[in-house]
PDB file of C-alpha atoms and ligand atoms in Angstrom:
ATOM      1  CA  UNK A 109     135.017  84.779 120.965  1.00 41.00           C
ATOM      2  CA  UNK A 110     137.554  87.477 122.216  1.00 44.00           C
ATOM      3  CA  UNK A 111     136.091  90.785 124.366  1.00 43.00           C
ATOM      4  CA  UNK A 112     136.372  92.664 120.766  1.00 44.00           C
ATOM      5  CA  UNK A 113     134.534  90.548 119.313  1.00 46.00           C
ATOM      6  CA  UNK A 114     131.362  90.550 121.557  1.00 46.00           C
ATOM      7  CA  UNK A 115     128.288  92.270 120.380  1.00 47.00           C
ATOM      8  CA  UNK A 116     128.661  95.635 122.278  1.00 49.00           C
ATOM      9  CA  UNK A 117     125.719  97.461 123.761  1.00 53.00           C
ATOM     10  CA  UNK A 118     123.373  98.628 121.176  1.00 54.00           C
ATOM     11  CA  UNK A 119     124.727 101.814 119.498  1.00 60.00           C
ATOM     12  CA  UNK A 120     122.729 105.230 120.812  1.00 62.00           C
ATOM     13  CA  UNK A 121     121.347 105.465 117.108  1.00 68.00           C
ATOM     14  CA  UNK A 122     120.004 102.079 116.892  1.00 68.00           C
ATOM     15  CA  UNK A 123     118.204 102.648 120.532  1.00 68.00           C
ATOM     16  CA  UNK A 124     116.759 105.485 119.221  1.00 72.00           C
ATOM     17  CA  UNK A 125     115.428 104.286 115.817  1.00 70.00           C
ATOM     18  CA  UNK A 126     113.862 101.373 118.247  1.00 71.00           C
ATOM     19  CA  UNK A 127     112.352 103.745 120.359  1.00 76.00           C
ATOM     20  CA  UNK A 128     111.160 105.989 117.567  1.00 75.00           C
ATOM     21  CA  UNK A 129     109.322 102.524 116.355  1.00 73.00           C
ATOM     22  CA  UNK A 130     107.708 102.290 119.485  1.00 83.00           C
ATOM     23  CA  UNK A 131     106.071 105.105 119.943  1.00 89.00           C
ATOM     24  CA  UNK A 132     105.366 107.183 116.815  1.00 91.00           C
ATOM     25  CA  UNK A 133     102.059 105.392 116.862  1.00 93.00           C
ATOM     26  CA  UNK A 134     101.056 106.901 120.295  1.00 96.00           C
ATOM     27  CA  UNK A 135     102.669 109.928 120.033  1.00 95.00           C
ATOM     28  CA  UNK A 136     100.695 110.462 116.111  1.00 94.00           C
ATOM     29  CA  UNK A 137      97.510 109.746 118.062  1.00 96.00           C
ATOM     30  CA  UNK A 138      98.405 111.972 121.194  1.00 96.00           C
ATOM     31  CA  UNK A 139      99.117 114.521 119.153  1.00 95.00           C
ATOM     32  CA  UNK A 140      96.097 114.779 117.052  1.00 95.00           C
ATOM     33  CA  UNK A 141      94.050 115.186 120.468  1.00 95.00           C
ATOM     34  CA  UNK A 142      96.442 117.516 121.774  1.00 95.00           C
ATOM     35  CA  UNK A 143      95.926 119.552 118.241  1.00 92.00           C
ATOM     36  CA  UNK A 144      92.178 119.462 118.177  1.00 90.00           C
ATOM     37  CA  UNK A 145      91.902 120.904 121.944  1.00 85.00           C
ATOM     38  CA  UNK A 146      89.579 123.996 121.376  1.00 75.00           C
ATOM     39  CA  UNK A 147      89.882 125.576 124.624  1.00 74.00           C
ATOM     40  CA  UNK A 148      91.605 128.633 123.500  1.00 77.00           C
ATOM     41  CA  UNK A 149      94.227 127.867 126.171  1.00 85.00           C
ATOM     42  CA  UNK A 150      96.754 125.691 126.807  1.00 89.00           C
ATOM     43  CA  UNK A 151      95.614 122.212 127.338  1.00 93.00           C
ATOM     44  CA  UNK A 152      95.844 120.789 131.245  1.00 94.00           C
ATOM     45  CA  UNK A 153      97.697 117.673 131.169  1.00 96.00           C
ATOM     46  CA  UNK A 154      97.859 115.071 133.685  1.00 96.00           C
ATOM     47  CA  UNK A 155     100.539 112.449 133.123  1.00 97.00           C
ATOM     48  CA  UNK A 156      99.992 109.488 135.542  1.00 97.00           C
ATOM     49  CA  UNK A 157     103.091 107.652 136.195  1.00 97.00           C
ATOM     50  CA  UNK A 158     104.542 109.766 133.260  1.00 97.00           C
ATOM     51  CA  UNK A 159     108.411 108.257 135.133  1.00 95.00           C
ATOM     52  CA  UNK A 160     110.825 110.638 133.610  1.00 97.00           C
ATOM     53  CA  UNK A 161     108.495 112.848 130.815  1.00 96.00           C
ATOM     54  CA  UNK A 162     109.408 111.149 127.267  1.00 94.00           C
ATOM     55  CA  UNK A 163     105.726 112.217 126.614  1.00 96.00           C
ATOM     56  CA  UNK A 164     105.334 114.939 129.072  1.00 97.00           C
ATOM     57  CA  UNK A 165     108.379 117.282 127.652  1.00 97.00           C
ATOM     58  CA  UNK A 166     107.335 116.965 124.039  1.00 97.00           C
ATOM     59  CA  UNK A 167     103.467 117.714 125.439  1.00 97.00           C
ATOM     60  CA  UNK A 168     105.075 120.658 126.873  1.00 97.00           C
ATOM     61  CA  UNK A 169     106.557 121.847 124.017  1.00 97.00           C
ATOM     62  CA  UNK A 170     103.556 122.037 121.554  1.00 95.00           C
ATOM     63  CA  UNK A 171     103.003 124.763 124.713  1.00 95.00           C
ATOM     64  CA  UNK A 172     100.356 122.734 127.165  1.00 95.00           C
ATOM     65  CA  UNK A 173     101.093 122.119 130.849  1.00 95.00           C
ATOM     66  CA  UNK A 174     102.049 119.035 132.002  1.00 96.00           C
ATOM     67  CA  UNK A 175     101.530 117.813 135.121  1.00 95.00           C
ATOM     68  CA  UNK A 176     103.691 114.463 135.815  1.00 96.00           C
ATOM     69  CA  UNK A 177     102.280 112.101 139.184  1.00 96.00           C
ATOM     70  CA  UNK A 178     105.011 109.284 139.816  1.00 96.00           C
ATOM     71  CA  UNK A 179     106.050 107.408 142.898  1.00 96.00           C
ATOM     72  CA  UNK A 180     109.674 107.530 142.003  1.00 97.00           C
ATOM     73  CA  UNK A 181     111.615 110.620 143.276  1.00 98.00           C
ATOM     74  CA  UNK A 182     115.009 109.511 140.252  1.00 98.00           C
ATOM     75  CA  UNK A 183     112.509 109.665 137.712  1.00 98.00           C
ATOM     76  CA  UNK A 184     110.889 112.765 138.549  1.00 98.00           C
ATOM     77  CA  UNK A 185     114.440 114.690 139.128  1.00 98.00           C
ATOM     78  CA  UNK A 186     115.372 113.370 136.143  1.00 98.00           C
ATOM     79  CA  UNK A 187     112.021 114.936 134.438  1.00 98.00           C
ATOM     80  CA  UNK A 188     113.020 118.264 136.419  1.00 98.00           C
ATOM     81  CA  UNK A 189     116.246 118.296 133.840  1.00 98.00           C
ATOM     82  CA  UNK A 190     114.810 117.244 130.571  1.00 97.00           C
ATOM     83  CA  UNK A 191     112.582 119.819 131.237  1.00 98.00           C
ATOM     84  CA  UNK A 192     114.883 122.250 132.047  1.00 98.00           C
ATOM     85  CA  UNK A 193     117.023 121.379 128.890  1.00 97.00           C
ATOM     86  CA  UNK A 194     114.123 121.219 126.636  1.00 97.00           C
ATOM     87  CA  UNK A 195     113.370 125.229 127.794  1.00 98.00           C
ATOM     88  CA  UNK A 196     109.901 124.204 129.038  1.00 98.00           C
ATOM     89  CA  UNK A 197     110.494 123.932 133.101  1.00 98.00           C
ATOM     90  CA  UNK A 198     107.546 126.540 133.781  1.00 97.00           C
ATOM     91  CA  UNK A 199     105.293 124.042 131.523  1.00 97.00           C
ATOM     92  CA  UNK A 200     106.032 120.841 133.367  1.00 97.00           C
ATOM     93  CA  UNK A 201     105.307 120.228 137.182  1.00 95.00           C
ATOM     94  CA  UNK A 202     106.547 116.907 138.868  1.00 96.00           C
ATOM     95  CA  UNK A 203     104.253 115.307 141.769  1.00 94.00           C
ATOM     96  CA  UNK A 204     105.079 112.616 143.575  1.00 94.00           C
ATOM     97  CA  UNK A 205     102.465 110.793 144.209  1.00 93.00           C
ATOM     98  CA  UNK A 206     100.720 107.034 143.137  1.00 92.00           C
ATOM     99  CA  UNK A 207      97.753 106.396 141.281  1.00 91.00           C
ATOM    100  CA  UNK A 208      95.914 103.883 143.953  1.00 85.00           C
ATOM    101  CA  UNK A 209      95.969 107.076 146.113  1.00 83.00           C
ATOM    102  CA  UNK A 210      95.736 110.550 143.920  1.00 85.00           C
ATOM    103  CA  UNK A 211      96.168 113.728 145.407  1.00 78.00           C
ATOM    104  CA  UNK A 212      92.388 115.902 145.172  1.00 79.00           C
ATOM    105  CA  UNK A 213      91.918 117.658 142.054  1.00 77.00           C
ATOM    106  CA  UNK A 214      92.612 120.665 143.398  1.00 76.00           C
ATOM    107  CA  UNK A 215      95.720 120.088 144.895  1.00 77.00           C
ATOM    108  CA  UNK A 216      96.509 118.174 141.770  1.00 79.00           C
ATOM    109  CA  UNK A 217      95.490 120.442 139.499  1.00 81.00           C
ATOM    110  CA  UNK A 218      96.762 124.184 141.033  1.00 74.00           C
ATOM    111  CA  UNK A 219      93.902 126.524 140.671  1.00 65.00           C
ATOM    112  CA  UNK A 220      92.485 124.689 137.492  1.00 62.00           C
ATOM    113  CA  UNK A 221      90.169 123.004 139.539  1.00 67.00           C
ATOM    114  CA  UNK A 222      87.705 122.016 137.027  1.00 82.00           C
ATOM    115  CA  UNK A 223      90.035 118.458 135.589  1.00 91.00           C
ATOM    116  CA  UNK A 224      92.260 117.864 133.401  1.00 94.00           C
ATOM    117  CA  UNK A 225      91.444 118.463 129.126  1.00 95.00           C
ATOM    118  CA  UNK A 226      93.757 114.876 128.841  1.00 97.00           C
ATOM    119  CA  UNK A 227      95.370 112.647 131.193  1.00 97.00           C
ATOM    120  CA  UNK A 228      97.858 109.551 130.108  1.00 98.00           C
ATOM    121  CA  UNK A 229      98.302 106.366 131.514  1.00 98.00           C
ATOM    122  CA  UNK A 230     100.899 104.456 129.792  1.00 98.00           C
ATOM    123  CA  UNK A 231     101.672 101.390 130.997  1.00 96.00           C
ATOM    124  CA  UNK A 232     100.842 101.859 134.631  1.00 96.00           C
ATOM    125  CA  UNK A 233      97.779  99.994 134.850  1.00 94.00           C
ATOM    126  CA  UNK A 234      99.386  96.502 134.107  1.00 91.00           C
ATOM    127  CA  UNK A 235     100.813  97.408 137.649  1.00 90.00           C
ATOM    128  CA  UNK A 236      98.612  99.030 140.065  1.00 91.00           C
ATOM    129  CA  UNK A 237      96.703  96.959 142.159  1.00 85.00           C
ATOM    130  CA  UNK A 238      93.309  97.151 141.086  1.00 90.00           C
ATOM    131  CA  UNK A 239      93.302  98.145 137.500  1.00 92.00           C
ATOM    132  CA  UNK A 240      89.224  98.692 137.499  1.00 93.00           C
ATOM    133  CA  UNK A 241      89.175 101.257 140.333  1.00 94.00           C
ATOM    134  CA  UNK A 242      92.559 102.970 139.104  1.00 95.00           C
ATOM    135  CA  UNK A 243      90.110 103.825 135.624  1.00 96.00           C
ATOM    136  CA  UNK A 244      87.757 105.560 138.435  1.00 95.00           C
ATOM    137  CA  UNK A 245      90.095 107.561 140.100  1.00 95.00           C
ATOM    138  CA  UNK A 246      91.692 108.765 136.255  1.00 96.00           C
ATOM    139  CA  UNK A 247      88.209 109.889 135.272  1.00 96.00           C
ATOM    140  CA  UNK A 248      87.811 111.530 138.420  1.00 93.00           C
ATOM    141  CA  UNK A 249      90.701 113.805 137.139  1.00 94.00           C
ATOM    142  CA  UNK A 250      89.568 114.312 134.241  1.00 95.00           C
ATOM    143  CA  UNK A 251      86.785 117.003 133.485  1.00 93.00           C
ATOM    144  CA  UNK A 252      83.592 115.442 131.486  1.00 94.00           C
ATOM    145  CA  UNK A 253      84.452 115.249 127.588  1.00 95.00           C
ATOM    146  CA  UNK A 254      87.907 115.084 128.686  1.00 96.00           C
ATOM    147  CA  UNK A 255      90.565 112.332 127.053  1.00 97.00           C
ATOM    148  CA  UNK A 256      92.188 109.558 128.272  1.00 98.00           C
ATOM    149  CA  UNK A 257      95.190 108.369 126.472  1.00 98.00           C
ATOM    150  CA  UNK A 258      95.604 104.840 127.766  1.00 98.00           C
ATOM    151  CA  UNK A 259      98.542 102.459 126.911  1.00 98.00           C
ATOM    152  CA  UNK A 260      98.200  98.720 128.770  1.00 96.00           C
ATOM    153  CA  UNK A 261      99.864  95.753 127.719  1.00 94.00           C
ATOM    154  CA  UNK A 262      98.284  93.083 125.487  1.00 94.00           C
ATOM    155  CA  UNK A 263      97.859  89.513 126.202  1.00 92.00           C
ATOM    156  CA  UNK A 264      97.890  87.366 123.152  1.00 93.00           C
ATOM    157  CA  UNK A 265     101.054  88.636 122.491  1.00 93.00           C
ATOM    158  CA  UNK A 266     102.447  88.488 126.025  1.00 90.00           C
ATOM    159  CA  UNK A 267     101.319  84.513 125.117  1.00 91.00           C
ATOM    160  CA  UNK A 268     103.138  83.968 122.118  1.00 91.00           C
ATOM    161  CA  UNK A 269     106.429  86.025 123.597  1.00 90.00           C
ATOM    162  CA  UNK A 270     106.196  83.369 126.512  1.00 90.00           C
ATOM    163  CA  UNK A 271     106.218  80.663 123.998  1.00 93.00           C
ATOM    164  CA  UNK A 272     108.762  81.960 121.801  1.00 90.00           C
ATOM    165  CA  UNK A 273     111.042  81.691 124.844  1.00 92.00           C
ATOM    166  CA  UNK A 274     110.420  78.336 125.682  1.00 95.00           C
ATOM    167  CA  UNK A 275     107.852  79.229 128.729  1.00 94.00           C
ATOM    168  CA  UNK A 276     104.793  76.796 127.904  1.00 94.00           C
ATOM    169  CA  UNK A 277     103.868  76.494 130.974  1.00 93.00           C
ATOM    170  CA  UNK A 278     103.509  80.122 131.295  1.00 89.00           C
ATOM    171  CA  UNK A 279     102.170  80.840 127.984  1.00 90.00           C
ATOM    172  CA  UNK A 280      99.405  78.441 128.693  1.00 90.00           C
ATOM    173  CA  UNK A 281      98.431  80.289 132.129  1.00 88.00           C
ATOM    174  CA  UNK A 282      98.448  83.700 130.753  1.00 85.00           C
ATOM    175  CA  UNK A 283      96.452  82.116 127.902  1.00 85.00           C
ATOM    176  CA  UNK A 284      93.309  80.720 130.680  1.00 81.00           C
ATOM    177  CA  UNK A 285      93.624  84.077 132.684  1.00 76.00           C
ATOM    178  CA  UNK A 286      91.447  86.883 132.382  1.00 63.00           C
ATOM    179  CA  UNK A 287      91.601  90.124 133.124  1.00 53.00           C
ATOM    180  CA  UNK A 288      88.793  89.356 136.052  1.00 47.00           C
ATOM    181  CA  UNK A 289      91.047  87.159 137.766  1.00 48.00           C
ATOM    182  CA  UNK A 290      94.500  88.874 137.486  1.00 47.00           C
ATOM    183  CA  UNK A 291      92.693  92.636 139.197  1.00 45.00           C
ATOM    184  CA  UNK A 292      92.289  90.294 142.565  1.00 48.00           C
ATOM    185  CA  UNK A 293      94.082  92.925 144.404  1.00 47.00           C
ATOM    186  CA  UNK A 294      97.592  91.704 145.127  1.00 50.00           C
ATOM    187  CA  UNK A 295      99.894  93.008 148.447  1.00 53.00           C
ATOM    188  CA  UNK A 296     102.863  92.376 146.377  1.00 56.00           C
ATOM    189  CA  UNK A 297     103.753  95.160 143.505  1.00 56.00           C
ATOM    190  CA  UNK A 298     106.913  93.131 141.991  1.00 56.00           C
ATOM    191  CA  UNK A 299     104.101  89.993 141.026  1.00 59.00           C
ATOM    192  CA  UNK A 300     101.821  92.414 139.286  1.00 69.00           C
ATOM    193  CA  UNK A 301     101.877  92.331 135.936  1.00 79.00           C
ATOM    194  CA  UNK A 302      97.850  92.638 134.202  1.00 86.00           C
ATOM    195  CA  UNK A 303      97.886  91.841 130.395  1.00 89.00           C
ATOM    196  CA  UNK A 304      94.436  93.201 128.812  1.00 93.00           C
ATOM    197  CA  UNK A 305      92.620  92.102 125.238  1.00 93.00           C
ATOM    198  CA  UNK A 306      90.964  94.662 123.642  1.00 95.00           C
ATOM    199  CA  UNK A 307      87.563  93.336 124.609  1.00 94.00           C
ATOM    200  CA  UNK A 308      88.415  93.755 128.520  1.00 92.00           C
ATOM    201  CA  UNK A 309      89.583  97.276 128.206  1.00 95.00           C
ATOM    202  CA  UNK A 310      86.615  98.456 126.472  1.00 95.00           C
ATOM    203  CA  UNK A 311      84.666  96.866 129.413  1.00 95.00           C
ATOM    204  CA  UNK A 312      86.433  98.217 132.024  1.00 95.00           C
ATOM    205  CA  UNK A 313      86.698 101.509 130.122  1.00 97.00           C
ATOM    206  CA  UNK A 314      82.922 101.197 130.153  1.00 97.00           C
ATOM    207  CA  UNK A 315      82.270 100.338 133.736  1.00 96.00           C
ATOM    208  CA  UNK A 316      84.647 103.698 134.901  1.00 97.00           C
ATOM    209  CA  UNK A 317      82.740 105.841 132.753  1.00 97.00           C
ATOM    210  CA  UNK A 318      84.354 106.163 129.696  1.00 98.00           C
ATOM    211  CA  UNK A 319      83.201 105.754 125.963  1.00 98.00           C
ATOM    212  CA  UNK A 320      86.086 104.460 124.080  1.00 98.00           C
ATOM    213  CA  UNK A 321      87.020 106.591 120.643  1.00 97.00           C
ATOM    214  CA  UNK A 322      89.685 104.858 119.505  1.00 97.00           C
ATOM    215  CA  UNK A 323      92.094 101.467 119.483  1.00 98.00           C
ATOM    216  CA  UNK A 324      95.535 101.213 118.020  1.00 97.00           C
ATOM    217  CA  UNK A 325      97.424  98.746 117.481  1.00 97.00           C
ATOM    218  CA  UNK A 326     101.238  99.306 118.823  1.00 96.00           C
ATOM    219  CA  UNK A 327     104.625  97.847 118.522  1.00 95.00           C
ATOM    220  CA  UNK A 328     103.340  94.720 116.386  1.00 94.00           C
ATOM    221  CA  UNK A 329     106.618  94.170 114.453  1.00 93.00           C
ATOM    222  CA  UNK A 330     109.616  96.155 115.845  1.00 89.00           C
ATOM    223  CA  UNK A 331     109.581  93.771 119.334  1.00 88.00           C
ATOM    224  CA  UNK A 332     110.089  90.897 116.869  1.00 88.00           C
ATOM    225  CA  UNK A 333     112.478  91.718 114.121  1.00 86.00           C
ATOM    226  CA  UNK A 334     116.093  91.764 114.691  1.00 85.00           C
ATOM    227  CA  UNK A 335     117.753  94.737 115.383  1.00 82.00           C
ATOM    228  CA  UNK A 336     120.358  94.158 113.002  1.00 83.00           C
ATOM    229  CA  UNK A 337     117.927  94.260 110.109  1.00 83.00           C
ATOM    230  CA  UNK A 338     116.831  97.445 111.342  1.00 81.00           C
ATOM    231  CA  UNK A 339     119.880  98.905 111.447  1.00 82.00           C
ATOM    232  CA  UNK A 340     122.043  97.390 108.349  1.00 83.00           C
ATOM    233  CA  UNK A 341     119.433  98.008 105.672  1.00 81.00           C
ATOM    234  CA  UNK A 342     119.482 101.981 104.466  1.00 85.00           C
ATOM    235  CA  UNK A 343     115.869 103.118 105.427  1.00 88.00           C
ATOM    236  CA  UNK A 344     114.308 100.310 107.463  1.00 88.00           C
ATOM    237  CA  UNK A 345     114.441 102.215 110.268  1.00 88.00           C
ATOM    238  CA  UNK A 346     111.769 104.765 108.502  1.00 89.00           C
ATOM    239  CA  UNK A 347     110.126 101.768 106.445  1.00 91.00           C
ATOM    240  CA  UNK A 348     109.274 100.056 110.014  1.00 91.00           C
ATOM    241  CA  UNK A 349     107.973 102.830 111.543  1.00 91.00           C
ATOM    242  CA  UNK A 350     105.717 103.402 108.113  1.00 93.00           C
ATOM    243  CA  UNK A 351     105.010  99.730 108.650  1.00 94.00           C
ATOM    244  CA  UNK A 352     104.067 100.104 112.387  1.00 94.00           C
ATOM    245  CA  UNK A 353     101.357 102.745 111.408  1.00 94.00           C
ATOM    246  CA  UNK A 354      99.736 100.938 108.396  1.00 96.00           C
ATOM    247  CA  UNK A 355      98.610  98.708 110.731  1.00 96.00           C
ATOM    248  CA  UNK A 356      97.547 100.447 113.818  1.00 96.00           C
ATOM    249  CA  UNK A 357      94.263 101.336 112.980  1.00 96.00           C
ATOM    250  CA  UNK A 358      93.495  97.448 111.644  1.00 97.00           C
ATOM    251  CA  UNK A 359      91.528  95.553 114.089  1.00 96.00           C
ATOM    252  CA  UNK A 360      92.726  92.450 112.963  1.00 96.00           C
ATOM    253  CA  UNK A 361      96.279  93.694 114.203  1.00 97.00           C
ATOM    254  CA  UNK A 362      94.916  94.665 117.693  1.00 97.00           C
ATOM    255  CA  UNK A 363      95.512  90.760 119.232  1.00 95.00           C
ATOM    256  CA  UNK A 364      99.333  90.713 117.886  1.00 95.00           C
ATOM    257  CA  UNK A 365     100.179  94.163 119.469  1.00 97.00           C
ATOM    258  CA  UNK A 366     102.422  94.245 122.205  1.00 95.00           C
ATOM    259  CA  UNK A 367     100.150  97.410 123.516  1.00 97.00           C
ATOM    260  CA  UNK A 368      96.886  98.542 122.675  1.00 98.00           C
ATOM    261  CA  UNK A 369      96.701 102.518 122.776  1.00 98.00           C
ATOM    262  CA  UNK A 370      92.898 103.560 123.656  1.00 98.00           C
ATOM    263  CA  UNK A 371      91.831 106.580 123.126  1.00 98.00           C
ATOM    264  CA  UNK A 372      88.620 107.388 125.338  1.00 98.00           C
ATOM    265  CA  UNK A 373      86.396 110.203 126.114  1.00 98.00           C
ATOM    266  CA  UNK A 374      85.252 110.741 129.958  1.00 97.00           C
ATOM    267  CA  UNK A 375      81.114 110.775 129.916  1.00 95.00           C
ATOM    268  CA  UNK A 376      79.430 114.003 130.738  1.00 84.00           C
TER     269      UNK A 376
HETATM  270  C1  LIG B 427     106.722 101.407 132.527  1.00 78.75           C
HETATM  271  S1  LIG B 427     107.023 102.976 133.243  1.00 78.75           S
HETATM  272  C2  LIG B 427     106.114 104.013 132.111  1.00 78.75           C
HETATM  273  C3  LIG B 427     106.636 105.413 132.080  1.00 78.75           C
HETATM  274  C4  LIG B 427     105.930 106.335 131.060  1.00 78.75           C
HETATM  275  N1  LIG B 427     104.512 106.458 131.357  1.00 78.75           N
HETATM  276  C5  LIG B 427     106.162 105.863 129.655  1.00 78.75           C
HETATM  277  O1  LIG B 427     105.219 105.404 129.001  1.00 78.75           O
HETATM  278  O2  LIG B 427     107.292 105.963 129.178  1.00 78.75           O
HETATM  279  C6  LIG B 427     105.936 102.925 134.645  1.00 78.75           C
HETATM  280  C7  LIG B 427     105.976 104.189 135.470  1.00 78.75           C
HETATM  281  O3  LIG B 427     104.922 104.120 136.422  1.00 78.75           O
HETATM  282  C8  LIG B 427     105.394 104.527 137.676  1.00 78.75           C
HETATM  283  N2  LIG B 427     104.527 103.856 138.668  1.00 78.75           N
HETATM  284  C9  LIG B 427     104.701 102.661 139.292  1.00 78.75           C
HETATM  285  N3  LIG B 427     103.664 102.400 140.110  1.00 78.75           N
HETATM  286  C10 LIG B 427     102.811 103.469 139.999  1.00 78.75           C
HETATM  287  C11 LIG B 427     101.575 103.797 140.599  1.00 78.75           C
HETATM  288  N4  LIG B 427     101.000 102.981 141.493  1.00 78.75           N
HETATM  289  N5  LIG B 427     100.992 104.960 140.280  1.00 78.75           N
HETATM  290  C12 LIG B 427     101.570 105.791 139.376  1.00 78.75           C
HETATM  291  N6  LIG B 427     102.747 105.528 138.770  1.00 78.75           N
HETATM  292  C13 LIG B 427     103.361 104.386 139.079  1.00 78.75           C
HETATM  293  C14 LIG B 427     106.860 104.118 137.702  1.00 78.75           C
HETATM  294  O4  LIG B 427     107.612 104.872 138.634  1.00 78.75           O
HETATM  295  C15 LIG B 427     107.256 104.389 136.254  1.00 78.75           C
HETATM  296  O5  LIG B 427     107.722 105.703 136.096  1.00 78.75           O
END
């Protein structure tokens, strides 16, 4: 095959039909929560390890403030300029900070002192280093009857994407583990990597003081079919992301998921 020939990169409109697939479940959901906030303000925001603010800019421009905690100075700068470019800048506040170690509420917060209306966690807590006590310190930002949008990796489907590529052996561990034994703390970031079923995160939801509302399946096809199917047939873009949110709200669907999005209320 000559260098003309290669597959290319994947065109900017295929990435972002992909992406659109990915998250137009969460974003449906986030949005309904961020719509039925009767405050008669703004809604405070807390986006932990929000990186670079795919969420936090279009939170911002429904008109709530954001505020985005993340350990990496690139991907708040780059946040800074979406922002900017987006016309919300004065909505959105970048923190750099980590969630095994949270700034106080105050500090956090500015002079809304009394926690956040919603915070979001997506996929963060597959990589702190103790997953249970990170849920503490979220609700601890969070003001009672408050919401927690939480996005974690699943397992079963971490399983079968080992399998798929040949990894028995690790398919097969992942498959024994639990989510008891992968939160032993570990020193080492890079080998952290916590997978959750839907049964552990309504424990450990439990445990930190949370009632679960909600449990969506996400991304249970579009990590699976081929992108050229997506992108050759007129409308499958659309028809998958139809697809993706037919099925969200099945249980049955929650154990094929590549995520789980919980949705879950901080007890008063
Ligand atoms: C997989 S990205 C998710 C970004 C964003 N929340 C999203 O859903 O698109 C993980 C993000 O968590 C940040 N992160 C890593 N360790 C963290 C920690 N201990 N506390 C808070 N954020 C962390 C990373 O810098 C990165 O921006």
């Amino acid at each position: 095959m000559s260098a003309d020939q290669r597959p290319g990169p994947p065109a900017q409109g295929s990435l972002q039909r992909r992406s659109a697939a990915r998250t137009a479940v969460v974003w449906n959901a986030l949005r309904e929560v961020l719509d039925r906030q009767d405050t008669g303000r703004p809604a405070s925001v807390v986006d932990i390890g929000g990186g670079t603010g795919e969420f936090a800019v279009r939170v911002a421009e429904l008109g709530h403030r954001v505020v985005v905690v993340d350990p990496s100075p690139d991907a708040l700068a780059i946040l800074a300029r979406r922002a900017d470019e987006s016309g919300v800048a004065d909505l959105v506040t970048g923190r750099q900070g980590d969630l095994d170690d949270l700034p106080d509420l105050p500090d956090l917060l500015g002079d809304t002192g009394r926690g956040a209306d919603v915070v979001l966690c997506h996929g963060v807590l597959e990589i702190v280093e103790d997953p249970a006590a990170a849920l503490v310190a979220l609700a601890g930002v969070l003001r009672p009857g408050g919401t927690l949008s939480l996005l974690v990796n699943q397992r079963h489907a971490a399983v079968v994407a080992r399998a798929m590529a040949g990894h028995f052996g690790q398919a097969r561990a992942l498959l024994e583990s639990s989510v008891l034994q992968q939160v032993q703390p570990s020193t080492d970031p890079g080998s952290r990597n916590h997978r959750f079923t839907a049964d552990e995160i309504t424990v450990v939801l439990d445990e930190a003081g949370f009632d679960t509302v909600s449990m969506q399946a996400v991304r249970v096809f579009v990590d699976l079919v081929p992108s050229s199917l997506v992108d050759l047939e007129p409308g499958a873009a659309q028809a998958l992301v139809e697809l993706e949110q037919a099925v969200a709200n099945r249980p049955e669907y929650l154990a094929l998921a590549t995520r789980i999005h919980t949705l879950a209320t901080r007890r008063t």
